Amino acid sequence: MYPSSRGVDVCIEGTEHHPECPHGPTLLFTRYYESKPLRQFYACSAYRDRKSDGCSFFQWADEPTRPEKEALRRQINALHRPRRTHAENEERLENLSAEEGNAVRYCHQCETLLPKKERKEHAEHEDRVQMISKNRLRYPSQILTPRDDDKSYAQYLFNEESVEFFLSMLIELEFSHVLCIGCPTVHEAVVASESPLQSFLLDLDYRYTQFWPQLSFQEFNLFNCHFFDGAKGEANFKRFLKSAKGGKIAFFLDPPFGGLSEAISSTLAKLKSMARPKALHSELFWVFPYFLEKQLLDACPSLHMLDYKIGYSNYPKSRNSKRGSHVRLFTSVNAEKVVLPASEGYRFCTRCKRYSSQENKHCTKCKACPSKDGRTYVHCNLCTTCVKPDWIHCPSCLKCMPVSHTCEAEEGGPVKVGCHVCGDVSHKRRDCPRIGVLFKRKQRKRKRGKEQPASGKRRNEPSVVNV
Ligand SMILES: C[S@@+](CC[C@H](N)C(=O)[O-])C[C@H]1O[C@@H](n2cnc3c(N)ncnc32)[C@H](O)[C@@H]1O
Ligand SMILES: [Zn+2]
Ligand SMILES: [Zn+2]
Ligand SMILES: [Zn+2]
Ligand SMILES: [Zn+2]
Ligand SMILES: [Zn+2]
Ligand SMILES: [Zn+2]
Ligand SMILES: [Zn+2]
């Protein structure tokens, strides 16, 4: 696809001057090449595969867009909006609920609830029309067919035990409000519970506008903080934040793992800043795989990983490791306070002052319960740290390594790849001192171009960034 590409980084900065796709302002990315200078481009923030039929938006940052193309884009964006607004769907739901009988119909072909008067129009989809009891309308995630494409929605739902644990944890930690971002099942559980906890759901999936009123759900893109209902959607969300005044709010999110932690972290900061009055007592709960711990903590240093293994109901079995789920809960709450369920084998480690899983044995030498991946680690005296149980201490590499590794010192062994910007092996491209200078130069140019119309604002930039 990109034969010489060495990867892509997202550039977190204001997206307000970026061109827009149907999913709001695009993100600016930098692509690194092996044999040519890096280059920046704009692409959709919600659909991470341009080749799929989700969103194919692409624009080199250094190439001006013709006004005709921009006009066409605006038309496409407008056409992309769904047939019915959230307000219309809310009214339909009220009417449906008032219809006689305990059940309503849902057409899976058209992904829509059917009022009596519209049933005939769906006669041809009869085998895809399902009867749903009115009580179940409060559990839309159980009705909708999950969109489980990893490059966009990645709709993997928590299993019952995990939802139950989250609900009791939030109640025990005395939260008054929870903002569920991409967590429809947690929202459903809170709404159905008898606790005074208030919940609001933000999610990219428009289908939820048929089930939740505007005061408790907004169609939203987490990667660029875009409310699809514009100022109205934002106002409804702000109302919820305002109601948390004097209480304690949990921001609870389970984003697609392919999602960009820095972009999400920037959105969280924006959402928090919408609170009036400003002082909001909030904590963060972020569901992510343990092997992306570093990436996540770099983007969000207030978090730490708990040992709790999160269960999913529709996660493909082939992807679950032998050691069980690889997904963990990261939080800003003091780990000592988050009681993990003893019924699932978790215990309180008095020395670490946190709950650890059964297999995560405390190591007195490391002074920690060191396991991350759900196995019991073993202490290596030579490395003076605990390592994965199937690693061996390699006399050639002078450290513990997987049994089937290629020694670093061996001829033909892995060559240390230097920074993709300047080639220095002591740092990665993210930490390159030169890239800051480079981007500042680009930003200055972009700022200078801000007064120009969108099509001209990048005209002054060189077509390729030379490093
Ligand atoms: C991994 S699933 C999490 C669902 C959660 N485990 C549950 O059971 O409630 C990802 C969720 O994020 C939503 N989502 C995907 N992309 C999003 C985006 N760009 N902005 C907001 N929500 C998004 C999906 O619709 C889905 O509900
Ligand atoms: Zn898009
Ligand atoms: Zn239909
Ligand atoms: Zn311990
Ligand atoms: Zn140890
Ligand atoms: Zn070792
Ligand atoms: Zn070795
Ligand atoms: Zn460098």
XYZ file of C-alpha atoms and ligand atoms in Angstrom:
501
model
C 0.000 0.000 0.000
C 2.699 2.439 1.135
C 5.838 0.475 0.237
C 8.329 2.757 1.913
C 6.149 4.070 4.723
C 7.548 3.800 8.233
C 4.280 4.650 9.923
C 2.011 7.497 10.797
C 1.656 9.803 13.810
C -1.289 12.011 14.611
C -0.586 15.706 15.237
C -2.613 16.931 18.155
C -3.410 20.572 17.781
C -6.606 22.537 17.263
C -8.714 20.875 14.567
C -10.878 23.932 13.974
C -9.135 24.886 10.703
C -8.975 21.352 9.352
C -11.130 20.376 6.384
C -14.315 18.529 7.371
C -15.641 15.114 6.393
C -19.113 13.820 7.336
C -17.651 12.951 10.771
C -16.516 16.455 11.661
C -13.073 18.057 11.372
C -10.456 15.682 10.037
C -7.205 14.945 11.869
C -3.759 15.931 10.676
C -1.328 13.017 10.355
C 2.378 12.821 9.562
C 3.577 9.953 7.406
C 7.220 8.931 7.680
C 9.048 7.310 4.771
C 12.250 5.344 4.520
C 13.680 7.143 1.547
C 11.828 10.431 1.278
C 10.946 13.304 3.583
C 7.922 13.082 5.881
C 4.610 14.460 4.624
C 1.395 15.520 6.332
C -2.197 14.767 5.359
C -5.762 15.149 6.599
C -7.941 12.066 7.030
C -11.166 11.022 8.727
C -10.854 10.624 12.473
C -13.607 8.044 12.929
C -12.933 5.627 10.037
C -9.383 4.403 10.078
C -9.558 2.488 6.795
C -10.047 4.663 3.735
C -10.471 1.603 1.520
C -13.615 0.490 3.348
C -16.963 2.092 2.532
C -16.966 4.166 5.733
C -15.202 7.398 4.822
C -12.578 7.879 2.190
C -11.604 11.477 2.960
C -7.959 12.194 2.174
C -6.085 15.403 1.496
C -2.377 16.205 1.473
C -1.836 19.120 3.845
C 0.438 20.895 1.382
C -1.892 20.687 -1.611
C -4.507 23.409 -2.009
C -8.091 22.288 -2.601
C -9.989 23.706 -5.531
C -13.137 25.653 -4.523
C -15.298 23.283 -6.662
C -13.977 20.321 -4.701
C -14.720 22.063 -1.425
C -18.272 22.817 -2.545
C -18.713 19.178 -3.526
C -17.411 18.091 -0.134
C -19.899 20.320 1.637
C -22.670 18.708 -0.421
C -21.439 15.197 0.418
C -21.259 16.077 4.111
C -24.830 17.405 4.062
C -26.094 14.337 2.153
C -24.476 12.081 4.676
C -26.756 13.240 7.488
C -29.427 10.701 8.401
C -32.986 11.043 7.196
C -34.375 11.861 10.642
C -33.014 14.216 13.283
C -32.572 13.167 16.890
C -35.563 15.362 17.844
C -37.732 13.543 15.268
C -36.580 10.167 16.531
C -37.349 11.205 20.085
C -40.889 12.092 19.072
C -41.267 8.771 17.215
C -40.184 6.897 20.341
C -42.754 8.748 22.452
C -45.474 7.893 19.923
C -44.347 4.265 19.698
C -44.362 3.900 23.470
C -47.892 5.286 23.558
C -49.119 2.758 20.946
C -51.273 -0.064 22.216
C -49.660 -3.358 23.211
C -46.505 -4.378 25.034
C -44.335 -4.846 21.978
C -43.015 -2.797 19.066
C -41.358 -3.824 15.808
C -37.779 -3.216 14.710
C -36.637 -3.699 11.107
C -33.035 -4.944 11.047
C -32.840 -4.376 7.309
C -33.539 -0.639 7.680
C -32.215 -0.414 11.260
C -35.305 1.399 12.393
C -38.157 1.099 14.887
C -41.505 0.820 13.119
C -44.590 2.758 14.113
C -47.808 0.954 13.147
C -48.471 3.213 10.186
C -45.106 2.388 8.577
C -45.269 -1.392 8.863
C -46.543 -1.943 5.339
C -43.504 -0.237 3.843
C -41.336 -2.994 5.356
C -43.464 -5.946 4.244
C -40.633 -7.150 2.014
C -38.260 -7.289 4.991
C -40.670 -9.400 7.007
C -38.053 -11.979 7.941
C -35.847 -9.206 9.294
C -38.533 -7.552 11.390
C -38.338 -8.417 15.090
C -40.910 -7.973 17.835
C -39.429 -6.231 20.857
C -41.093 -5.838 24.205
C -41.335 -2.213 25.277
C -39.241 -2.961 28.384
C -36.346 -4.010 26.179
C -36.235 -0.614 24.495
C -34.087 0.455 27.434
C -31.427 -2.054 26.317
C -30.777 -1.007 22.712
C -27.320 -2.574 22.609
C -29.096 -5.954 22.841
C -31.338 -5.100 19.895
C -28.911 -3.509 17.460
C -26.599 -5.704 15.416
C -23.091 -4.787 16.617
C -20.911 -3.060 14.052
C -17.731 -4.886 14.918
C -15.401 -3.479 12.278
C -12.154 -2.767 14.175
C -11.324 0.151 11.900
C -14.421 2.139 12.846
C -17.100 1.315 15.439
C -15.435 -1.778 16.971
C -18.627 -2.517 18.899
C -17.545 -5.112 21.430
C -19.923 -5.285 24.364
C -19.082 -5.992 28.006
C -20.432 -9.242 29.419
C -22.911 -9.208 32.304
C -20.309 -9.744 35.055
C -18.223 -6.787 33.911
C -21.238 -4.477 33.597
C -22.373 -5.531 37.074
C -18.906 -4.906 38.486
C -18.689 -1.432 36.901
C -22.096 -0.453 38.225
C -21.378 -1.581 41.791
C -17.928 0.032 41.662
C -19.386 3.394 40.587
C -21.991 3.221 43.339
C -19.438 2.171 45.956
C -17.120 5.015 44.980
C -20.061 7.375 45.519
C -20.272 8.908 42.093
C -23.361 10.999 41.441
C -22.916 11.109 37.637
C -21.324 8.985 34.932
C -20.482 10.083 31.422
C -20.405 6.928 29.305
C -18.325 7.481 26.179
C -18.666 4.561 23.779
C -20.100 2.490 26.661
C -23.769 1.888 25.828
C -24.096 -1.149 28.115
C -22.889 0.796 31.168
C -25.352 3.585 30.342
C -28.164 1.038 30.063
C -27.252 -0.566 33.393
C -27.137 2.784 35.190
C -30.470 3.922 33.749
C -32.116 0.601 34.676
C -30.631 0.569 38.178
C -32.409 1.907 41.193
C -29.396 3.972 42.215
C -29.547 7.786 42.094
C -26.583 7.725 39.657
C -27.240 9.895 36.577
C -25.865 8.816 33.209
C -25.253 10.438 29.815
C -24.094 8.528 26.723
C -21.861 9.873 23.954
C -21.345 7.527 20.993
C -20.665 7.625 17.269
C -23.592 5.311 16.566
C -26.561 7.293 15.239
C -28.899 4.327 15.813
C -29.047 5.180 19.524
C -30.972 8.404 18.724
C -34.010 6.121 18.267
C -33.811 4.831 21.835
C -32.444 7.659 24.008
C -33.743 11.215 24.374
C -31.494 14.160 23.588
C -31.063 14.849 27.304
C -29.276 11.553 27.872
C -27.567 10.743 24.558
C -25.684 12.645 21.873
C -24.189 11.346 18.658
C -20.555 12.261 19.077
C -17.110 11.646 17.636
C -14.554 11.033 20.356
C -11.525 11.610 18.150
C -12.294 15.228 17.281
C -14.833 16.186 19.975
C -17.536 16.658 17.349
C -21.220 16.838 18.317
C -23.245 15.806 15.239
C -26.157 17.916 16.483
C -23.891 20.968 16.696
C -24.562 23.649 19.326
C -27.839 22.009 20.321
C -26.127 18.710 21.082
C -23.380 20.487 22.985
C -25.968 22.441 25.017
C -27.709 19.217 26.075
C -24.398 17.751 27.148
C -23.506 20.915 29.092
C -26.794 20.658 30.926
C -25.777 17.235 32.139
C -22.361 18.533 33.254
C -24.073 21.384 35.073
C -26.268 18.942 36.961
C -23.071 17.324 38.307
C -22.244 20.504 40.211
C -21.561 19.627 43.835
C -21.433 15.908 42.950
C -18.766 13.632 41.563
C -18.645 12.544 37.936
C -16.959 9.504 36.358
C -15.799 9.750 32.735
C -16.046 6.127 31.614
C -14.811 5.133 28.176
C -14.098 2.054 26.101
C -12.839 3.408 22.773
C -11.791 1.282 19.785
C -8.241 0.107 20.479
C -7.068 1.338 17.115
C -8.065 4.772 18.355
C -5.509 7.384 19.075
C -4.971 7.934 22.779
C -3.639 11.484 22.337
C -6.660 12.545 20.293
C -9.007 11.033 22.876
C -7.134 12.631 25.745
C -7.426 16.033 24.053
C -11.196 15.465 23.642
C -11.543 14.587 27.334
C -9.851 17.850 28.287
C -12.245 19.757 25.989
C -15.298 18.004 27.431
C -14.196 18.817 30.977
C -13.591 22.432 30.062
C -17.268 22.721 29.027
C -18.334 22.463 32.685
C -19.813 25.617 34.214
C -18.872 26.396 36.932
C -15.411 25.171 36.046
C -14.673 23.182 39.195
C -15.827 19.659 38.407
C -14.963 16.769 40.683
C -14.187 14.128 38.089
C -12.330 10.846 37.788
C -11.438 8.871 34.707
C -12.025 5.191 33.823
C -10.528 4.121 30.528
C -10.812 0.566 29.181
C -7.754 -0.440 27.114
C -5.503 -3.491 26.520
C -2.614 -4.004 28.956
C -0.088 -4.083 26.098
C -0.938 -0.480 25.183
C -0.251 0.697 28.743
C 2.714 2.856 27.789
C 0.911 4.538 24.896
C -2.033 5.305 27.171
C -0.026 6.584 30.126
C 1.999 8.837 27.819
C -1.267 10.417 26.665
C -2.886 10.417 30.079
C -0.376 10.328 32.960
C -3.048 10.528 35.697
C -4.073 6.930 34.949
C -2.806 3.635 36.327
C -3.701 0.101 35.374
C -5.803 -2.135 37.589
C -5.569 -5.917 37.482
C -9.259 -6.364 36.643
C -9.724 -8.429 33.453
C -12.664 -7.156 31.452
C -15.011 -9.663 29.843
C -16.827 -9.175 26.531
C -19.879 -10.956 25.196
C -19.178 -10.715 21.454
C -15.392 -10.658 21.295
C -14.179 -13.247 18.756
C -12.846 -16.295 20.662
C -9.837 -16.546 18.381
C -8.716 -13.147 19.626
C -8.969 -13.884 23.334
C -5.616 -15.045 24.584
C -5.259 -18.344 26.456
C -4.799 -16.284 29.579
C -8.237 -14.730 29.256
C -9.095 -11.169 28.378
C -6.214 -8.813 27.621
C -8.371 -5.784 28.344
C -7.899 -3.895 31.613
C -9.397 -0.971 33.478
C -7.201 2.122 33.815
C -8.265 4.769 36.289
C -7.283 7.976 38.041
C -8.903 6.741 41.277
C -6.509 5.560 43.983
C -6.122 1.802 43.304
C -6.608 1.007 46.998
C -10.168 2.265 46.753
C -11.249 0.158 43.786
C -12.354 -3.135 45.310
C -12.026 -5.947 42.763
C -14.460 -8.871 43.143
C -13.285 -11.623 45.491
C -15.745 -13.959 43.738
C -13.462 -13.773 40.672
C -10.329 -14.468 42.717
C -9.009 -10.929 43.292
C -7.359 -10.242 46.656
C -6.049 -7.177 48.431
C -2.239 -7.027 48.470
C -1.376 -5.212 51.682
C 2.116 -4.393 50.464
C 1.086 -2.923 47.087
C -2.066 -1.451 48.611
C -4.201 -2.531 45.699
C -6.212 -5.521 44.512
C -4.375 -8.149 42.483
C -5.555 -11.167 40.542
C -5.024 -14.696 41.841
C -2.093 -15.482 39.558
C -0.344 -12.148 40.159
C 1.861 -13.189 43.083
C 3.610 -10.503 45.102
C 7.411 -10.475 44.605
C 9.280 -9.378 47.733
C 12.379 -8.513 45.699
C 10.528 -6.265 43.219
C 8.196 -5.100 45.987
C 5.283 -5.411 43.572
C 2.639 -7.692 42.120
C 4.384 -7.501 38.751
C 2.228 -9.448 36.272
C 0.567 -7.528 33.466
C -0.572 -10.255 31.119
C -2.451 -12.599 33.449
C 0.397 -15.075 34.081
C 2.577 -15.526 37.175
C 5.890 -13.805 36.504
C 9.201 -15.224 37.813
C 11.977 -13.227 39.431
C 15.342 -13.198 37.624
C 18.198 -12.366 40.004
C 20.481 -11.372 37.143
C 17.991 -8.899 35.669
C 16.865 -7.984 39.199
C 13.268 -7.915 38.028
C 10.339 -10.250 37.430
C 9.899 -11.527 33.888
C 7.343 -13.510 31.899
C 7.385 -17.222 32.869
C 8.460 -18.491 29.439
C 11.447 -16.154 29.094
C 15.024 -17.282 29.731
C 18.082 -15.325 30.819
C 20.191 -15.098 27.666
C 23.953 -14.955 28.357
C 24.529 -13.243 25.032
C 21.912 -10.463 25.336
C 22.621 -10.240 29.089
C 18.914 -10.086 29.872
C 15.810 -12.252 29.904
C 14.320 -12.759 26.458
C 11.696 -15.006 24.827
C 13.128 -18.505 24.185
C 12.955 -18.080 20.414
C 14.604 -14.652 20.132
C 17.437 -13.586 17.873
C 20.331 -12.340 19.987
C 21.087 -8.658 19.589
C 24.825 -9.272 19.388
C 24.545 -11.974 16.735
C 25.416 -11.134 13.194
C 22.191 -10.492 11.354
C 20.403 -9.902 14.671
C 17.975 -7.047 14.970
C 19.525 -3.766 13.897
C 18.646 -0.832 16.133
C 16.497 1.485 14.071
C 17.129 5.122 14.806
C 14.707 8.043 14.933
C 12.747 8.275 11.660
C 13.378 12.017 11.492
C 17.086 12.418 12.261
C 18.383 8.820 12.441
C 19.742 9.083 16.011
C 19.362 5.698 17.769
C 19.037 7.238 21.222
C 15.428 8.338 20.745
C 12.237 7.576 18.777
C 10.674 9.986 16.274
C 8.103 11.083 18.871
C 10.899 12.463 21.088
C 13.006 13.933 18.313
C 14.289 17.396 19.230
C 14.189 18.369 15.550
C 10.535 17.587 15.008
C 9.395 20.294 17.424
C 11.301 22.906 15.420
C 9.880 21.513 12.220
C 6.277 21.574 13.377
C 6.603 25.020 14.943
C 7.715 26.257 11.541
C 4.734 24.568 9.907
C 2.336 25.887 12.546
C 3.608 29.446 12.073
C 2.934 29.098 8.369
C -0.507 27.677 8.994
C -1.337 30.511 11.411
C -0.176 33.076 8.879
C -2.544 31.470 6.363
C -5.540 31.434 8.722
C -7.022 34.626 7.352
C -7.047 33.130 3.865
C -10.012 31.091 2.656
C -9.888 27.358 3.470
C -8.775 26.479 -0.027
C -5.788 28.800 0.138
C -4.658 28.430 3.688
C -2.000 25.859 2.995
C -0.791 27.340 -0.258
C 2.336 28.863 1.242
C 3.655 25.589 2.532
C 6.283 23.617 0.688
C 4.902 20.507 -0.997
C 7.224 18.330 1.029
C 8.727 18.962 4.436
C 12.484 18.678 4.127
C 14.398 17.366 7.082
C -15.152 -1.280 22.091
S -16.831 -0.723 21.950
C -17.222 -0.416 23.609
C -18.593 -0.865 24.045
C -18.608 -1.184 25.537
N -17.715 -2.286 25.791
C -19.995 -1.506 26.058
O -20.268 -2.703 26.251
O -20.763 -0.597 26.317
C -16.559 0.875 21.249
C -17.712 1.839 21.371
O -17.288 3.119 20.922
C -18.155 3.603 19.918
N -17.307 4.362 18.975
C -16.544 3.909 17.964
N -15.894 4.928 17.360
C -16.260 6.048 18.036
C -15.945 7.434 17.875
N -15.127 7.857 16.913
N -16.518 8.321 18.721
C -17.370 7.896 19.695
N -17.715 6.612 19.879
C -17.158 5.705 19.066
C -18.810 2.386 19.308
O -20.058 2.681 18.711
C -18.927 1.470 20.526
O -20.102 1.720 21.250
Zn -15.159 10.788 7.938
Zn -37.227 -2.403 6.553
Zn 1.716 -6.896 45.775
Zn 10.506 -9.796 41.183
Zn 17.152 -12.264 33.385
Zn 19.967 -13.400 23.277
Zn 15.436 12.478 15.974
